Every structure is written in C-alpha cells, then in structure tokens.
PDB file of C-alpha atoms in Angstrom:
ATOM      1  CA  UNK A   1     -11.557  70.376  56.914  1.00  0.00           C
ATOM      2  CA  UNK A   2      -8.137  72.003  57.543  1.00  0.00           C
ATOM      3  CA  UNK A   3      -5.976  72.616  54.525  1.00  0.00           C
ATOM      4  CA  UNK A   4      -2.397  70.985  54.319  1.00  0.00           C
ATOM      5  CA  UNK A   5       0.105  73.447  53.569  1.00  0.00           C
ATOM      6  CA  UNK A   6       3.660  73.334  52.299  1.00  0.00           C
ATOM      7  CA  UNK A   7       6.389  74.283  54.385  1.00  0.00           C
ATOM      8  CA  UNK A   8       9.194  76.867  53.024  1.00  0.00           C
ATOM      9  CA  UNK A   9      12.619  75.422  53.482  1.00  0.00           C
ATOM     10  CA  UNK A  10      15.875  77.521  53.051  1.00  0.00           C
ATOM     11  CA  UNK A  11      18.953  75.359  52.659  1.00  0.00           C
ATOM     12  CA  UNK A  12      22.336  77.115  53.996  1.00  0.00           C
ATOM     13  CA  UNK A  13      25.617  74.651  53.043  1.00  0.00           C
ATOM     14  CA  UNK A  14      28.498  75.963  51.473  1.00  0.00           C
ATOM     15  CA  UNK A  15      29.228  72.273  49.201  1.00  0.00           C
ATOM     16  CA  UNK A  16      26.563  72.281  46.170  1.00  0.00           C
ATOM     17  CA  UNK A  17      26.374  69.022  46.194  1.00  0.00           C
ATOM     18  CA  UNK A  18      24.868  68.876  49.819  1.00  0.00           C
ATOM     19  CA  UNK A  19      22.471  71.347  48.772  1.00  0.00           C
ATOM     20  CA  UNK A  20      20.966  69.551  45.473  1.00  0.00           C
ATOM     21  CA  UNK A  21      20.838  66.289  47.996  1.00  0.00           C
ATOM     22  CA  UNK A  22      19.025  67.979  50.516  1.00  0.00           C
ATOM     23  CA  UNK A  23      16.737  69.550  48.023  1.00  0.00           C
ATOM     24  CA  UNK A  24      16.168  66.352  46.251  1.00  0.00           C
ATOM     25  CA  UNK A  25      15.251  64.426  49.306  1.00  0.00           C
ATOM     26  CA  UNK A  26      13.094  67.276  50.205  1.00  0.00           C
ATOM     27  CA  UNK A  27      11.131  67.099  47.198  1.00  0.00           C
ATOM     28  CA  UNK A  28      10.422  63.410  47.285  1.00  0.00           C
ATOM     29  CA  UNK A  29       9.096  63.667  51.180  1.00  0.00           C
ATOM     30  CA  UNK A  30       6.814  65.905  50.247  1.00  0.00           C
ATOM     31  CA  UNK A  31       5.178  68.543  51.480  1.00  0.00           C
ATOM     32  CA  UNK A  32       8.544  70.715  51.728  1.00  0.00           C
ATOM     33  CA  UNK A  33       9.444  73.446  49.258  1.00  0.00           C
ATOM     34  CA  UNK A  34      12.872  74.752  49.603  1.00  0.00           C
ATOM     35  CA  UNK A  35      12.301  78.397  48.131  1.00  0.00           C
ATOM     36  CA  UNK A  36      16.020  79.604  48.696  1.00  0.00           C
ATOM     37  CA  UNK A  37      19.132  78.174  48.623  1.00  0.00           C
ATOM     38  CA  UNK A  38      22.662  79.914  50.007  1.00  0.00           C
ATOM     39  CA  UNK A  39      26.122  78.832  50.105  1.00  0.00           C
ATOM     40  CA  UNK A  40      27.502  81.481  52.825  1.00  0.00           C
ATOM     41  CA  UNK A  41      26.388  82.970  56.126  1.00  0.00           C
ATOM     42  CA  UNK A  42      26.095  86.104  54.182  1.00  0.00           C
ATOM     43  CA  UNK A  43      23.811  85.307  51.717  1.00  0.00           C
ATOM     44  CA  UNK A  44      21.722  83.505  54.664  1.00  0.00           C
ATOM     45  CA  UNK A  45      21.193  85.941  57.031  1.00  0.00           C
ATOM     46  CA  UNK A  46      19.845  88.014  53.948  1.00  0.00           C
ATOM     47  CA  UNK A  47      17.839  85.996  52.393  1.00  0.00           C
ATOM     48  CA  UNK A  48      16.582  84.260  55.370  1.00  0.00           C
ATOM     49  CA  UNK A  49      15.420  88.079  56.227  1.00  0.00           C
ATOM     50  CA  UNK A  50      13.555  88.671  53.503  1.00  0.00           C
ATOM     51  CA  UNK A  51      11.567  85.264  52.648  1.00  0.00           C
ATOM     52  CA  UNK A  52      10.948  83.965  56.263  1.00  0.00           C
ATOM     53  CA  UNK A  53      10.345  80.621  55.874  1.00  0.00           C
ATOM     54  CA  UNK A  54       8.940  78.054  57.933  1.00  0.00           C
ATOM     55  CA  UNK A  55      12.227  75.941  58.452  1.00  0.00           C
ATOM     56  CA  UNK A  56      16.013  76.356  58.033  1.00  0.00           C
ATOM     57  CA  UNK A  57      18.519  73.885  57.195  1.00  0.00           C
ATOM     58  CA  UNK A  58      22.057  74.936  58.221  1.00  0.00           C
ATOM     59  CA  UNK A  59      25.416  73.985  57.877  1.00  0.00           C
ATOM     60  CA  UNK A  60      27.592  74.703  60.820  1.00  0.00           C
ATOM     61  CA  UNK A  61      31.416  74.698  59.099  1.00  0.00           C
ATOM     62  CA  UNK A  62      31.325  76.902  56.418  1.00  0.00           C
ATOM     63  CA  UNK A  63      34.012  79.770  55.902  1.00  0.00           C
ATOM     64  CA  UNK A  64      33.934  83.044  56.752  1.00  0.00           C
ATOM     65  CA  UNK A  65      30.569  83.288  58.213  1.00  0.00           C
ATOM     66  CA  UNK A  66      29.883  79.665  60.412  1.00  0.00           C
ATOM     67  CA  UNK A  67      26.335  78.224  60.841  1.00  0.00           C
ATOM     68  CA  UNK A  68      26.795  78.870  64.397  1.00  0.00           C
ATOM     69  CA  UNK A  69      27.247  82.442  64.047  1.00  0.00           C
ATOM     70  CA  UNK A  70      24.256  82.802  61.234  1.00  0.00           C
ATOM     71  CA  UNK A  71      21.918  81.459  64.313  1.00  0.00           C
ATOM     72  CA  UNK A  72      23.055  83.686  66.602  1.00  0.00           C
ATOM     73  CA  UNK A  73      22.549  86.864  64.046  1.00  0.00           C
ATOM     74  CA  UNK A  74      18.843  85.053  63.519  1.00  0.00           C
ATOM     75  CA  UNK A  75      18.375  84.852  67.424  1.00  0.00           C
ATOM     76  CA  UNK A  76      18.965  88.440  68.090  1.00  0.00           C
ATOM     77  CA  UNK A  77      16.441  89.421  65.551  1.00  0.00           C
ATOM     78  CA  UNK A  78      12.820  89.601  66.416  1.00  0.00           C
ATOM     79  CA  UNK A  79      11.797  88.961  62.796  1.00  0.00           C
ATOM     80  CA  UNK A  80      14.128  85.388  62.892  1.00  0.00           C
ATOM     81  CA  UNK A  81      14.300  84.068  65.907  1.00  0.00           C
ATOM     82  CA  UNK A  82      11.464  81.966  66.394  1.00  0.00           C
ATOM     83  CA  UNK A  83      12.036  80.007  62.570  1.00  0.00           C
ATOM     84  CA  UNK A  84      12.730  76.518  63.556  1.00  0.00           C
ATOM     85  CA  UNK A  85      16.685  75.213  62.821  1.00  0.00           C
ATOM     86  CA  UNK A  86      17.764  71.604  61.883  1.00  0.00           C
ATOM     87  CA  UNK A  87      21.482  71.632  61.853  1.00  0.00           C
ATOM     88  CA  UNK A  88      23.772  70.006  59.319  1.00  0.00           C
ATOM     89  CA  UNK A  89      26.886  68.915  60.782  1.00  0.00           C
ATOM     90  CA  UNK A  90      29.979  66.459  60.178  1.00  0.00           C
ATOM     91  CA  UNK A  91      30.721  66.079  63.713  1.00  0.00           C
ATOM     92  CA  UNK A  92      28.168  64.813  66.246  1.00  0.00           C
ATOM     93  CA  UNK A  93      30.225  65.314  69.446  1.00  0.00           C
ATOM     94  CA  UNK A  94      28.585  65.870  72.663  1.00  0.00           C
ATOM     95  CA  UNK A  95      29.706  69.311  73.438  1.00  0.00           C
ATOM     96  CA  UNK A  96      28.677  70.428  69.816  1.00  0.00           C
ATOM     97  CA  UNK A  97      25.019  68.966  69.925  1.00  0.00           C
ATOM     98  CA  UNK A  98      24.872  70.819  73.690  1.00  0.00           C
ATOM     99  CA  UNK A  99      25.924  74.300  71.997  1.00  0.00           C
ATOM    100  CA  UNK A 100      23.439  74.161  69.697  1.00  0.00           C
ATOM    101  CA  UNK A 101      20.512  72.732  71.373  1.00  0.00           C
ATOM    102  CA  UNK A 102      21.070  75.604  73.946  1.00  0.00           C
ATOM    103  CA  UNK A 103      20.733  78.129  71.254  1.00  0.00           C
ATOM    104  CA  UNK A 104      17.368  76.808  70.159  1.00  0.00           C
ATOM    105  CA  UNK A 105      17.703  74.065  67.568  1.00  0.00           C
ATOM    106  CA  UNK A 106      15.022  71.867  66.579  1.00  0.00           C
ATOM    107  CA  UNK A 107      16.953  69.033  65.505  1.00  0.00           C
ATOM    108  CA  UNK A 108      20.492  68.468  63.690  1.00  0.00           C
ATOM    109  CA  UNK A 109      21.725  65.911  60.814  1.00  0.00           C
ATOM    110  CA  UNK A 110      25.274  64.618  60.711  1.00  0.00           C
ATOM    111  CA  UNK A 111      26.551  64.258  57.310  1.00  0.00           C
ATOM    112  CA  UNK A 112      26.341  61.940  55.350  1.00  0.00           C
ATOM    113  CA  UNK A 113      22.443  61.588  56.383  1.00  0.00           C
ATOM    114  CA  UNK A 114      20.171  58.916  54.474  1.00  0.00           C
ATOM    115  CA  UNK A 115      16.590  59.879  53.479  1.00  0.00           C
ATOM    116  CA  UNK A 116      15.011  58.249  56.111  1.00  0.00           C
ATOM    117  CA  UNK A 117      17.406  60.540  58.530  1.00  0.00           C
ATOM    118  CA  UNK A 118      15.919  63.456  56.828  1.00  0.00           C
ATOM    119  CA  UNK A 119      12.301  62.437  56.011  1.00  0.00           C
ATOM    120  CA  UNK A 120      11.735  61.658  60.146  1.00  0.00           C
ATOM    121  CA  UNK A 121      13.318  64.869  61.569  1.00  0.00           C
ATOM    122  CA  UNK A 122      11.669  66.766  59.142  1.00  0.00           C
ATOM    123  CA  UNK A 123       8.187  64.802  60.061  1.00  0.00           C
ATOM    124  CA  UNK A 124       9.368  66.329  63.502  1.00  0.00           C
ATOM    125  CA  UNK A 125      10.119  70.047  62.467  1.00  0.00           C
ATOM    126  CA  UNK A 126       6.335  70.014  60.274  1.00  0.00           C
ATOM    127  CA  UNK A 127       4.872  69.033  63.741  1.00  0.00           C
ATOM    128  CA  UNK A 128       6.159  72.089  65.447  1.00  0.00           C
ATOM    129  CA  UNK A 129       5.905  74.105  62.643  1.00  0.00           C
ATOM    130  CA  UNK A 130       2.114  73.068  61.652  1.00  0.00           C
ATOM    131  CA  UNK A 131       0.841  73.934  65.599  1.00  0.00           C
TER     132      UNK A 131
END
C-alpha cells in the first residue's frame, strides 16, 4: 500500500494577513504543510533555496522584489525550477494569466479567493506533485 505524504508549501505575500489565511485554509484541507513563510522576494528566493518544497504560493505585486521576478530567479536555477507555482494575484487580466502560464505556472488565485478556490487548485497541484 503506498503511503500518503504531506506536501511542503512555502507561502510568498508581502500582507500578513494573506499569509495566516492561506496557511489556515491550508491546514484545514489537509494534507499541506506550509514549512516557510516570506513576505519579500528576497527572503523567497532564499528560503525557497534552501527547504525545496513541493509547492509555492506566490504573490505577484509585492515591492521591491515582484512575484514575477522571484519565478524567473527560480526558473534559471536548476535546483528551483521544476517546484510547481500557484500564483496569487489581484488582477486576473488576460495578458497577466498569459505571462505567467508561459513561464510555467501550475495554477493562479485572484484575491480575495474562498476555500473552495484554494482547496480544488491545490487538489490539482498534489496531483502533479504526487506523480
């Protein structure tokens, strides 16, 4: 019998309180542990380094260092660039969801999100990881 095993999140938004919600609604799907959190591009790119996990969460507008440019650092690094990306974003424009799906995201959230939002893409993002 094969074993289930939890997936390692890292949650990148700059706004705490999008964090804790994402957490939160994390935790009560299940099977997701988010074992870093950062509020900059900077921090990300470091930590996302260093604990590899098996999914990403990313804001796109953050200062200083955007979402956008944290996936392309994690693209051009053999180490990164295969960790699956769900987006967070306020905007859901066509020519934004285009940019990023052509740099390899899985899947991307517009803010605000409900839990079922969250709980199906990442149902989606377990598939691809758990293969």
């Amino acid at each position: 019998m094969l074993e289930e095993r939890v997936i390692r999140a890292v949650i990148v938004d700059d706004e705490e309180l999008a964090r804790q919600l994402l957490r939160e609604q994390l935790r009560d799907a299940g099977g997701v542990e988010v074992i870093a959190e950062c509020a900059n591009g900077f921090e990300a790119v470091k930590a996302i380094t260093e604990v590899k996990p098996d999914v990403l969460f990313l804001d796109i507008q953050m200062p200083k260092v955007s979402g956008i440019e944290v996936l392309e650092a994690l693209r051009g690094d053999p180490l990164t660039r295969t960790i699956p990306v769900v987006m967070l974003t306020a905007e859901a424009g066509r020519e934004n969801v285009l940019r990023i799906a052509k740099m390899g995201v899985r899947d991307y959230l517009v803010k605000p999100f409900k839990e079922e939002q969250l709980i199906e893409k990442v149902s989606r993002v377990v598939t691809l990881v758990k293969k």
